[in-house]
mmCIF file of C-alpha atoms in Angstrom:
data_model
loop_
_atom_site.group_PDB
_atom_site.id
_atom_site.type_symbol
_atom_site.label_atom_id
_atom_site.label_comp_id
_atom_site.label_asym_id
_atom_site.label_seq_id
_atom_site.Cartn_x
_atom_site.Cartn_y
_atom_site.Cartn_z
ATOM 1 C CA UNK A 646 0.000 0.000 0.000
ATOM 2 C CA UNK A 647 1.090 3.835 -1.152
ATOM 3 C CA UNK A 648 1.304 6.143 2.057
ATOM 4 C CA UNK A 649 1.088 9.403 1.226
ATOM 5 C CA UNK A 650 3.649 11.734 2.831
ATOM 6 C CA UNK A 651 0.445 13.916 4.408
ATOM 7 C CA UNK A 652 -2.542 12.316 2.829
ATOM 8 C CA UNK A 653 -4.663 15.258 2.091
ATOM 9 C CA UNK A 654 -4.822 15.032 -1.854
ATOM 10 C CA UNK A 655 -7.812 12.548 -2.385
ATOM 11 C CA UNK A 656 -9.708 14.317 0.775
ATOM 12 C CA UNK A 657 -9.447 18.027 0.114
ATOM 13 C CA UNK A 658 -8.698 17.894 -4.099
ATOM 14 C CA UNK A 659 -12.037 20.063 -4.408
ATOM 15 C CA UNK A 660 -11.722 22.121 -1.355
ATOM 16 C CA UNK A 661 -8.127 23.580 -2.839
ATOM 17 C CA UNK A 662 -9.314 23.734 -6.352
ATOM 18 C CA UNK A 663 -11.790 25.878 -4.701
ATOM 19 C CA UNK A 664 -9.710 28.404 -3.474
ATOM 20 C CA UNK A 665 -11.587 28.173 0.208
ATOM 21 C CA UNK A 666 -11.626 30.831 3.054
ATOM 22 C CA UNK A 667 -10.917 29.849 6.885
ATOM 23 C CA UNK A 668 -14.187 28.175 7.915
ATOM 24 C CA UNK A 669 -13.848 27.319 11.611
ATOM 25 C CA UNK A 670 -14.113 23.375 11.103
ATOM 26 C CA UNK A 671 -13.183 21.517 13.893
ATOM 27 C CA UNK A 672 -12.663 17.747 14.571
ATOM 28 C CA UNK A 673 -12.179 15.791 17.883
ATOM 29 C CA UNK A 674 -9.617 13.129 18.672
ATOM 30 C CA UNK A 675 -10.920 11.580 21.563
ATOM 31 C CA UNK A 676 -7.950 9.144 22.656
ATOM 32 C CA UNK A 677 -5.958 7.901 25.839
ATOM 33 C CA UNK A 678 -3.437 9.336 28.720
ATOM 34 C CA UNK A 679 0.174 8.237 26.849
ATOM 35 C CA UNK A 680 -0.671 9.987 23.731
ATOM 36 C CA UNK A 681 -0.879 13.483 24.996
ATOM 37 C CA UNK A 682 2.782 14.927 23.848
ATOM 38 C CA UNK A 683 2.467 12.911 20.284
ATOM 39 C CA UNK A 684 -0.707 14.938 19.588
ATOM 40 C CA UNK A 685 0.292 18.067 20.127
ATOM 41 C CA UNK A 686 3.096 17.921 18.080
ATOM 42 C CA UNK A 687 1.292 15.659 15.554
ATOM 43 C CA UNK A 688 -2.103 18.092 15.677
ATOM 44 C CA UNK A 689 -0.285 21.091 14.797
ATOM 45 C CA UNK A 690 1.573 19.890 11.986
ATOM 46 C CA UNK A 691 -1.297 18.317 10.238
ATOM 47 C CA UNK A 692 -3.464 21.812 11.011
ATOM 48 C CA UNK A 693 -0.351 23.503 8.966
ATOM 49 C CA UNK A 694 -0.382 21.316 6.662
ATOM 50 C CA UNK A 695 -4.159 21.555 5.701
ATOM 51 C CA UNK A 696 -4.096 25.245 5.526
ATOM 52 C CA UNK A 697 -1.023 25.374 3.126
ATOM 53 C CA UNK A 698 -3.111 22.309 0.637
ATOM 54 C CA UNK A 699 -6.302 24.346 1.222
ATOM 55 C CA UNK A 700 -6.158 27.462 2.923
ATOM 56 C CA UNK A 701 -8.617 26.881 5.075
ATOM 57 C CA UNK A 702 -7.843 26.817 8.859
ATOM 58 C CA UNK A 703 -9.135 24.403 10.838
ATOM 59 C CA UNK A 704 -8.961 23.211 14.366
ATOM 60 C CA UNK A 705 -8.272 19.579 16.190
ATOM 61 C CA UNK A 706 -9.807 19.170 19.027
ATOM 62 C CA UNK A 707 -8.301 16.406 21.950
ATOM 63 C CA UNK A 708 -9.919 14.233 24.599
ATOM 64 C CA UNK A 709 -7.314 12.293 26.627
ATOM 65 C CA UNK A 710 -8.387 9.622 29.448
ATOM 66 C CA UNK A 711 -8.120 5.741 29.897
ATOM 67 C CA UNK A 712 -8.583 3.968 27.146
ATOM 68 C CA UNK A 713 -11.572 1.697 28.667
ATOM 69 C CA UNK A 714 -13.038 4.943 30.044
ATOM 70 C CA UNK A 715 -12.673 6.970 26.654
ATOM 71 C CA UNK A 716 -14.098 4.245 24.232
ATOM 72 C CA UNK A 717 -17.480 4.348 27.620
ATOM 73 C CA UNK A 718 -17.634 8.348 26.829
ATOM 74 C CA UNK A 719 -17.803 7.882 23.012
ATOM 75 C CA UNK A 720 -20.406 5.075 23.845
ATOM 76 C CA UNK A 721 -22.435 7.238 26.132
ATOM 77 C CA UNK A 722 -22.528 10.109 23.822
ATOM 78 C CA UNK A 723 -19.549 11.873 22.779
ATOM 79 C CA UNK A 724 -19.917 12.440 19.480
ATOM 80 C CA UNK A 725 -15.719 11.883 18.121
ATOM 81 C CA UNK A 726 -14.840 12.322 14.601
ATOM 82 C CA UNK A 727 -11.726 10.517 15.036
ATOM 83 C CA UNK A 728 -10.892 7.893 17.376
ATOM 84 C CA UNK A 729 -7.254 6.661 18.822
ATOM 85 C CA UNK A 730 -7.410 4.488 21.926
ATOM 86 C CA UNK A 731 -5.104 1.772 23.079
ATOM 87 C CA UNK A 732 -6.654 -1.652 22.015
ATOM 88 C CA UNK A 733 -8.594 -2.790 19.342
ATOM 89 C CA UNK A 734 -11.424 -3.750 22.125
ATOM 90 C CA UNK A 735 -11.700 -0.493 23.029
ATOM 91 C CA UNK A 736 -13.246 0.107 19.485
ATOM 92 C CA UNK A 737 -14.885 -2.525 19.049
ATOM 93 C CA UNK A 738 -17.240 -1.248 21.708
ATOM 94 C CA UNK A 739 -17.707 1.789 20.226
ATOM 95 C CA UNK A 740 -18.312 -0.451 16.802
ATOM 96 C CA UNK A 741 -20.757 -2.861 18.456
ATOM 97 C CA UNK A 742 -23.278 0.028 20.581
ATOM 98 C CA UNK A 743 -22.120 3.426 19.530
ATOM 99 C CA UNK A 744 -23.009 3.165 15.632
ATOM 100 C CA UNK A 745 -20.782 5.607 14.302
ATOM 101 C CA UNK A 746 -17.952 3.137 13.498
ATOM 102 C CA UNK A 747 -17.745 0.742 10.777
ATOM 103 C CA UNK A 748 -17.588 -2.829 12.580
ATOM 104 C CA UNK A 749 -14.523 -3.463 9.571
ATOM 105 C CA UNK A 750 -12.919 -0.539 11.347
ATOM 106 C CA UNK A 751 -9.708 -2.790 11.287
ATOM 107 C CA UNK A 752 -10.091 -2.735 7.224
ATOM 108 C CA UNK A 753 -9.870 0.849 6.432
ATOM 109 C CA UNK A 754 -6.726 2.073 7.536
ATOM 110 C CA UNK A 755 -3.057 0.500 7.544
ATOM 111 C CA UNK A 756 -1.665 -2.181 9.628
ATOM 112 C CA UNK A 757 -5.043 -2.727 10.977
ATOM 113 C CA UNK A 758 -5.528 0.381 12.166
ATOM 114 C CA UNK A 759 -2.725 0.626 14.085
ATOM 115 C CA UNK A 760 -0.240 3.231 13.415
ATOM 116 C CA UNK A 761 2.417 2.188 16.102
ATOM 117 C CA UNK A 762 2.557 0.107 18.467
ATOM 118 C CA UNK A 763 4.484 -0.132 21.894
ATOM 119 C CA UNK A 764 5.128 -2.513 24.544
ATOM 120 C CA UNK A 765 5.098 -3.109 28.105
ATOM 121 C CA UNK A 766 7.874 -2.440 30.725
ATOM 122 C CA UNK A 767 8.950 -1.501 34.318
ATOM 123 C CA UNK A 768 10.502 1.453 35.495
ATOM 124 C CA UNK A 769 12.358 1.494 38.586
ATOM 125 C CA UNK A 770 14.547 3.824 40.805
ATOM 126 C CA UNK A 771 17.795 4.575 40.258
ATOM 127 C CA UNK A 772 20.390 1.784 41.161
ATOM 128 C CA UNK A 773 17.230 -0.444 40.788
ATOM 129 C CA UNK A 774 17.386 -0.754 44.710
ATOM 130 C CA UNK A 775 14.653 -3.756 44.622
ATOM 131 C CA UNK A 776 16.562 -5.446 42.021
ATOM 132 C CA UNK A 777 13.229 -5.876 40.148
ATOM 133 C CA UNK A 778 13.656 -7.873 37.107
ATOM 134 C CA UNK A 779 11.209 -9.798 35.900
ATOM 135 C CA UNK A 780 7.160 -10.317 36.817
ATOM 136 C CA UNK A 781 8.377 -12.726 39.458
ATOM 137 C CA UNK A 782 10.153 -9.974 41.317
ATOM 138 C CA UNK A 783 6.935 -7.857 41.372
ATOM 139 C CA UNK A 784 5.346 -10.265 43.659
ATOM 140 C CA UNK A 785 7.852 -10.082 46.384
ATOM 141 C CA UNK A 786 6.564 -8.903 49.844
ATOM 142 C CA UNK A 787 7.333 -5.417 50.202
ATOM 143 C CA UNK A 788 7.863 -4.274 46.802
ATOM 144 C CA UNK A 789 5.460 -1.909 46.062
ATOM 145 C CA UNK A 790 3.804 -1.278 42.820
ATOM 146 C CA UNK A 791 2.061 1.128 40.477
ATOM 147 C CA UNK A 792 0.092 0.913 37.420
ATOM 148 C CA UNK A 793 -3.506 1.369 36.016
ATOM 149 C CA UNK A 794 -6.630 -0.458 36.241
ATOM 150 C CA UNK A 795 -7.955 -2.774 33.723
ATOM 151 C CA UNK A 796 -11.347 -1.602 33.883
ATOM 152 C CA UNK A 797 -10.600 1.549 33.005
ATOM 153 C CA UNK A 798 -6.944 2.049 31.522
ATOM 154 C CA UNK A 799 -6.259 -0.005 27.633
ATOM 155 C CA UNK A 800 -2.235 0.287 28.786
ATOM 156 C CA UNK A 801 -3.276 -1.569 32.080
ATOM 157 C CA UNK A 802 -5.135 -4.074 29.871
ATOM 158 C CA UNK A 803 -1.990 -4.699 27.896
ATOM 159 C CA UNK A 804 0.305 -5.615 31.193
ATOM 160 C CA UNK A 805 -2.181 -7.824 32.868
ATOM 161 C CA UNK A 806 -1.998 -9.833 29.699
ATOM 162 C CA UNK A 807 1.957 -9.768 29.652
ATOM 163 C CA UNK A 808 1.597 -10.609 33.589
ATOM 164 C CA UNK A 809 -0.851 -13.054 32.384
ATOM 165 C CA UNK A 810 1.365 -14.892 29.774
ATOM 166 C CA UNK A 811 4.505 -14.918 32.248
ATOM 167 C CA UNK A 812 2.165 -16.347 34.859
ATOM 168 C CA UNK A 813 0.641 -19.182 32.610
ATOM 169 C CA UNK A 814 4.066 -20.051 31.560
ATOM 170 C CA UNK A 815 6.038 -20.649 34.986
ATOM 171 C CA UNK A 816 2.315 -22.659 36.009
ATOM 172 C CA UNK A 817 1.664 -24.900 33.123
ATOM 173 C CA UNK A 818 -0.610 -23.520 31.792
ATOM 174 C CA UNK A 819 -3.270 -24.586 35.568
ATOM 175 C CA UNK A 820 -5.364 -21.541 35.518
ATOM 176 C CA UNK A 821 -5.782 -21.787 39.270
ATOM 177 C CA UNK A 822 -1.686 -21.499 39.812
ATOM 178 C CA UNK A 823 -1.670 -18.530 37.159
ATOM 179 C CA UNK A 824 -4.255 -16.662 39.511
ATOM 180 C CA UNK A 825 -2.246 -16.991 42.498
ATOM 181 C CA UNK A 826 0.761 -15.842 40.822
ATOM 182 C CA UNK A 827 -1.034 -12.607 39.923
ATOM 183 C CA UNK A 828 -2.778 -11.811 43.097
ATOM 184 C CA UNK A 829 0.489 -11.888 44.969
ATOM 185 C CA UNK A 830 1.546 -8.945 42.000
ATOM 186 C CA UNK A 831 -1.752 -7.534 42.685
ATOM 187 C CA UNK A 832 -1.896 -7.345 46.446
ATOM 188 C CA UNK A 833 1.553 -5.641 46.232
ATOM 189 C CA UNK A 834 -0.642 -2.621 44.140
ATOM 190 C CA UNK A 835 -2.064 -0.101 46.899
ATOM 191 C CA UNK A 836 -4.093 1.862 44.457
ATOM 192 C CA UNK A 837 -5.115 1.116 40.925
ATOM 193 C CA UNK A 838 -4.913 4.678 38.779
ATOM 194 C CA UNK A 839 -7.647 4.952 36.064
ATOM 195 C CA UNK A 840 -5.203 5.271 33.480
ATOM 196 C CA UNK A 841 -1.496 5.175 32.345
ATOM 197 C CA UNK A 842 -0.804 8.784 33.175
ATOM 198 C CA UNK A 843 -2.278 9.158 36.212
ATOM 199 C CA UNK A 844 0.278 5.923 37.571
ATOM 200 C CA UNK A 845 3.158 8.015 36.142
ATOM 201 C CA UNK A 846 2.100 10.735 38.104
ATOM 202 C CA UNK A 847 2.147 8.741 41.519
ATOM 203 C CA UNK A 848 5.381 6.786 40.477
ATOM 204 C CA UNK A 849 7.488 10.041 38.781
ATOM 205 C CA UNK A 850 6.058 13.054 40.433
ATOM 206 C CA UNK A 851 5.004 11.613 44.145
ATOM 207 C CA UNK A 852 7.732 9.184 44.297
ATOM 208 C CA UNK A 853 5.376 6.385 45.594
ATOM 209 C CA UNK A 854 5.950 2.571 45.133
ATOM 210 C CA UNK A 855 9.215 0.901 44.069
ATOM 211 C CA UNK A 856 8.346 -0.207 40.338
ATOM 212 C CA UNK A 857 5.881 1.094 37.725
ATOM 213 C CA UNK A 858 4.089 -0.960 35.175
ATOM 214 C CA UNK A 859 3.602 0.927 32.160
ATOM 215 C CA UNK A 860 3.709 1.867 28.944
ATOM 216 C CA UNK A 861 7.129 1.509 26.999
ATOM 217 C CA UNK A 862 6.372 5.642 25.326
ATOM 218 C CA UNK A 863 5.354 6.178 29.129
ATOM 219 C CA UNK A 864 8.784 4.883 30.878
ATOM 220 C CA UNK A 865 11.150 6.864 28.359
ATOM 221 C CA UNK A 866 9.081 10.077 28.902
ATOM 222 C CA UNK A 867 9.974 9.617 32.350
ATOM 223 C CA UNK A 868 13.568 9.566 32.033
ATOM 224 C CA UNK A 869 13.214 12.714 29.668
ATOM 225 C CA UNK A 870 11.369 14.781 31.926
ATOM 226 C CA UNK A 871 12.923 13.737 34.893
ATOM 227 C CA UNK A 872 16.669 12.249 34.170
ATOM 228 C CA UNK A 873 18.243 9.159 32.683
ATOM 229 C CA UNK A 874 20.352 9.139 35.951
ATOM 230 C CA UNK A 875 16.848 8.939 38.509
ATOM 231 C CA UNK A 876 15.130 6.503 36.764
ATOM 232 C CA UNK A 877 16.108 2.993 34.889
ATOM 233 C CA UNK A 878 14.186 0.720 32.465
ATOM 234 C CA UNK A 879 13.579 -2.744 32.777
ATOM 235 C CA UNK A 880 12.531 -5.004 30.169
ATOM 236 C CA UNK A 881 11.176 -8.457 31.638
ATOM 237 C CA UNK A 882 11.409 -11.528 29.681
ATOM 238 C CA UNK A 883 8.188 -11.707 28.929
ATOM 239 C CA UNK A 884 6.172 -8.637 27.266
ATOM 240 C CA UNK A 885 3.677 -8.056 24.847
ATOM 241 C CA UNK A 886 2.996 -6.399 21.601
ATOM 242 C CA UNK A 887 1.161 -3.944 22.665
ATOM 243 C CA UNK A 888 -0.955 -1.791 19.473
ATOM 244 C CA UNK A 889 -3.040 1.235 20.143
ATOM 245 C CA UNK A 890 -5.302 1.844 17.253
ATOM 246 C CA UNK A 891 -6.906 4.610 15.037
ATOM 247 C CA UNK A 892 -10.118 4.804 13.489
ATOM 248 C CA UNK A 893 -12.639 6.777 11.765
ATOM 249 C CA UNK A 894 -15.820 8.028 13.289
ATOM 250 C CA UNK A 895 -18.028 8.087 9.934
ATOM 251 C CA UNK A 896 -21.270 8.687 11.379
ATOM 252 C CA UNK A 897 -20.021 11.400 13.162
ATOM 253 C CA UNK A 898 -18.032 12.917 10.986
ATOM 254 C CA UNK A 899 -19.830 12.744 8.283
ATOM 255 C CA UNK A 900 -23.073 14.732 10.434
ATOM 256 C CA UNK A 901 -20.620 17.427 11.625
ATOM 257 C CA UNK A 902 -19.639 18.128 7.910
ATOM 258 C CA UNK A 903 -15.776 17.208 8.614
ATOM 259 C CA UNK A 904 -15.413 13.846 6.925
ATOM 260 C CA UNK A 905 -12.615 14.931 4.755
ATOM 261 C CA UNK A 906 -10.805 16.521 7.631
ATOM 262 C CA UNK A 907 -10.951 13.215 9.851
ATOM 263 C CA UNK A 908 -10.392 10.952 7.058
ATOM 264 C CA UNK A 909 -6.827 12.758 5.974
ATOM 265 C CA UNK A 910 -6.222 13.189 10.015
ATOM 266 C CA UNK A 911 -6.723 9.600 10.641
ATOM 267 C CA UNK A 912 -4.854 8.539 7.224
ATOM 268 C CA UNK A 913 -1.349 10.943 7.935
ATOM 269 C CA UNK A 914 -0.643 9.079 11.414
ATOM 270 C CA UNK A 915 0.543 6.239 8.810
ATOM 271 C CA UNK A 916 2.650 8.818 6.999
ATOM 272 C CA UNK A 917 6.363 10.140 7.078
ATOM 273 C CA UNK A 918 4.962 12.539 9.620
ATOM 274 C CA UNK A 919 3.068 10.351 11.572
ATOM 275 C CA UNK A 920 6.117 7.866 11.703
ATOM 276 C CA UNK A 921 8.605 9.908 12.529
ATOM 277 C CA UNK A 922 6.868 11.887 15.585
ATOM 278 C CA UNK A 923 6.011 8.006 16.216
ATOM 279 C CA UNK A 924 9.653 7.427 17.160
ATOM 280 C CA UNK A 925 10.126 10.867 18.654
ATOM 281 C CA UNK A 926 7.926 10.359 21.627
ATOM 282 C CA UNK A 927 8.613 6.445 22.301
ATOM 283 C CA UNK A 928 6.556 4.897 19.889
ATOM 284 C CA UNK A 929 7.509 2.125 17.719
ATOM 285 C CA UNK A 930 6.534 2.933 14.431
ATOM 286 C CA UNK A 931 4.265 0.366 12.313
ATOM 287 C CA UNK A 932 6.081 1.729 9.177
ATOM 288 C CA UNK A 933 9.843 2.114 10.216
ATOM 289 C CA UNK A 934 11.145 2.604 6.542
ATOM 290 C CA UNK A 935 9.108 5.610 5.687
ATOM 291 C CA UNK A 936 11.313 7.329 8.364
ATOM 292 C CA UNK A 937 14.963 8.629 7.447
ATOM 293 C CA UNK A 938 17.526 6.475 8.807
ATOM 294 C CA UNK A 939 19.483 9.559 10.965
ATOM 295 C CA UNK A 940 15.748 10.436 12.316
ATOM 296 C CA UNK A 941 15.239 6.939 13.376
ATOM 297 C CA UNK A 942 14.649 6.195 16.905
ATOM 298 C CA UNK A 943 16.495 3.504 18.372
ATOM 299 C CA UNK A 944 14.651 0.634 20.296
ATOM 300 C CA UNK A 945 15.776 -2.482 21.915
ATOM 301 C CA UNK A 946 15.028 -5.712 20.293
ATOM 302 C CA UNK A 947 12.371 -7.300 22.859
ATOM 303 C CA UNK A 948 10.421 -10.874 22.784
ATOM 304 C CA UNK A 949 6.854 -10.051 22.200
ATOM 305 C CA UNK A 950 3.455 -12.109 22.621
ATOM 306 C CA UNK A 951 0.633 -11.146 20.917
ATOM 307 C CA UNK A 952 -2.759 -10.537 22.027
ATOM 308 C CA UNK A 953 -3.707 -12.578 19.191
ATOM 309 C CA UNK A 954 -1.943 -15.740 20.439
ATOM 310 C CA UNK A 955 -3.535 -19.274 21.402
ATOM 311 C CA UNK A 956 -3.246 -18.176 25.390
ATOM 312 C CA UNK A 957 -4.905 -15.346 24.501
ATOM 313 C CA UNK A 958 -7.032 -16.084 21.339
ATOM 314 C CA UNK A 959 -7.594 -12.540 19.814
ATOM 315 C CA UNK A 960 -9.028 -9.166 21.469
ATOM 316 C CA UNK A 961 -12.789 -10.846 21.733
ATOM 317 C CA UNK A 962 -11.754 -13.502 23.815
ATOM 318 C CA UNK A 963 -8.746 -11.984 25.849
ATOM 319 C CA UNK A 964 -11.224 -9.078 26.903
ATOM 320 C CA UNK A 965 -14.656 -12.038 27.775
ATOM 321 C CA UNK A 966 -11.874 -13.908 29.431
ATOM 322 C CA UNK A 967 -10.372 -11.752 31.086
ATOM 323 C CA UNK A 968 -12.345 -7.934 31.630
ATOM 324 C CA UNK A 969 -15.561 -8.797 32.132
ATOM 325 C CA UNK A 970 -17.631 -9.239 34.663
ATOM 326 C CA UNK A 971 -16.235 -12.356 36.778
ATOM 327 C CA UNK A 972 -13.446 -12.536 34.525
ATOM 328 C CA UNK A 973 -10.005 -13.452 35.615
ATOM 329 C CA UNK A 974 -8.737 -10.148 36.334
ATOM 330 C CA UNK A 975 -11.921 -10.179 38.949
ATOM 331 C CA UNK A 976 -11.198 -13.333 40.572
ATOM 332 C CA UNK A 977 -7.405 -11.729 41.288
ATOM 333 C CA UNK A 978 -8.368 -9.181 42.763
ATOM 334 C CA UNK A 979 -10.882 -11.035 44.788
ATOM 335 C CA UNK A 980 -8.601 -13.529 46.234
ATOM 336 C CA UNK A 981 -6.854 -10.182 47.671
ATOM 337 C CA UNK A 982 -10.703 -9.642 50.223
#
């Protein structure tokens, strides 16, 4: 597939033929905590970039939260022209009961939808004081941790299932032994944050807890804004791939007369642009090669699992097995009362 450096042409070919004034369009993004920094960068460029192809200047509009709690809001009523959240789950929903998404969501854009993808890792103190490396070492008396909650946070989502995969390993696979394994990591948790950024908050900026859970993007931000020297990261042996995704709100685009805006919006996160301020802030770009090499971020070579896996058996079942009501992630934290 052709990727367009900023794919605007096919969207706005009769707007610039046109010769349009400023107009006041708007869109809205409505997407999760670890994408705030990309976005601003990102949103600005692209807003540039439409007013130079078509001279008319337009404004995009953000929404940040958990993923889980986002994809609720755009259920509930919030009427997004563009949605980016951090699992494919997280739009199905909005697919399945909000009716403004095509169900082949996964279809219409790139790499299924995903633009980059990231995965999951701990970030410790400096000197890594607990010696903390690997799951195992999060269940430890005394070590505390930090991270999100399922319910509410897609990154969250993403670590339980690494947790998850490192926990059916080392049990064989007995469900009941894989439990255990997490509720000791769980009952080590004080307080669950609703969603990535809010942990990095209590972890970076109220120094609580010994380890944080979290978001590759998340963990190198950290060390950015605070110092290489405070903070280390630790990659466990077992992680996951772990893909936020992008999609189109049609049926609400198309009603708030911005179609063409979202569509180009949604298609330029899979171009040069998109790629490169992919790698910029901690991202692993889907399309690596559409970046120059010297602007090329570098990232460690990791072993992934995928969501879509046997353990795991695809979004649909990881999130019936797992997220709902009496799933596993449930029973953990019940054998904690």
């Amino acid at each position: 597939m052709r990727i367009l450096v900023w794919v605007l042409a096919a969207a706005t070919g009769l707007a610039a033929a046109c010769s349009p004034q400023p107009s006041g369009r708007s869109i809205l993004n409505v997407s999760y905590d670890a994408t705030r920094e990309y976005f601003e960068v990102f949103n600005r460029e692209f807003e540039d970039a439409w007013f130079r192809e078509t001279g008319e200047r337009i404004v995009v509009n953000m929404s940040h939260g958990g993923s889980g709690k986002q994809a609720r809001a755009v259920r509930d009523g919030l009427e997004a022209d563009v949605i980016t959240l951090a699992l494919g789950a997280d739009l199905d929903l909005v697919a399945r009961d909000a009716g403004a998404l095509s169900e082949a969501w996964r279809e219409e854009l790139p790499a299924g939808g995903a633009p980059f993808f990231s995965t999951i890792v701990f970030v410790v103190r400096e000197g890594n004081p607990d010696s903390v490396r690997d799951w195992g070492d999060l269940t430890r008396p005394g070590v505390q941790v930090v991270t999100s909650n399922p319910k509410t946070s897609g990154g969250a989502r993403w670590a339980y299932l690494a947790a998850w995969a490192w926990a059916d390993a080392h049990s064989g696979g007995r469900e009941a032994e894989t439990i255990a394994r997490l509720s000791a990591l769980f009952r080590n948790v004080p307080v669950l944050d609703t969603g990535a950024r809010g942990a990095v908050t209590t972890f970076a900026q109220r120094a609580l807890g010994d380890a944080l859970v979290t978001w590759e993007s998340e963990a190198l931000l950290i060390r950015e804004e605070f110092g290489e020297q405070k903070f280390e990261i630790v990659y466990p042996a077992v992680t996951i791939r772990a893909e936020p995704v992008a999609a189109v709100a049609r049926g609400h685009a198309e009603r708030h007369g911005v179609a063409d805006i979202a569509e180009a919006y949604a298609g330029a996160l899979f171009s040069e642009t998109g790629q490169r301020l992919a790698g910029r802030f901690g991202f692993r770009p889907s399309f690596p090669e559409l970046v120059a090499v010297n602007e090329r971020q570098y990232f460690p070579p990791v072993e992934m699992v995928s969501v879509d896996d046997p353990v795991f058996g695809g979004w649909g079942e990881a999130q019936r097995r797992h997220f709902a009501e009496g799933g596993s992630f449930d029973r953990v934290i019940g054998d904690q009362r």
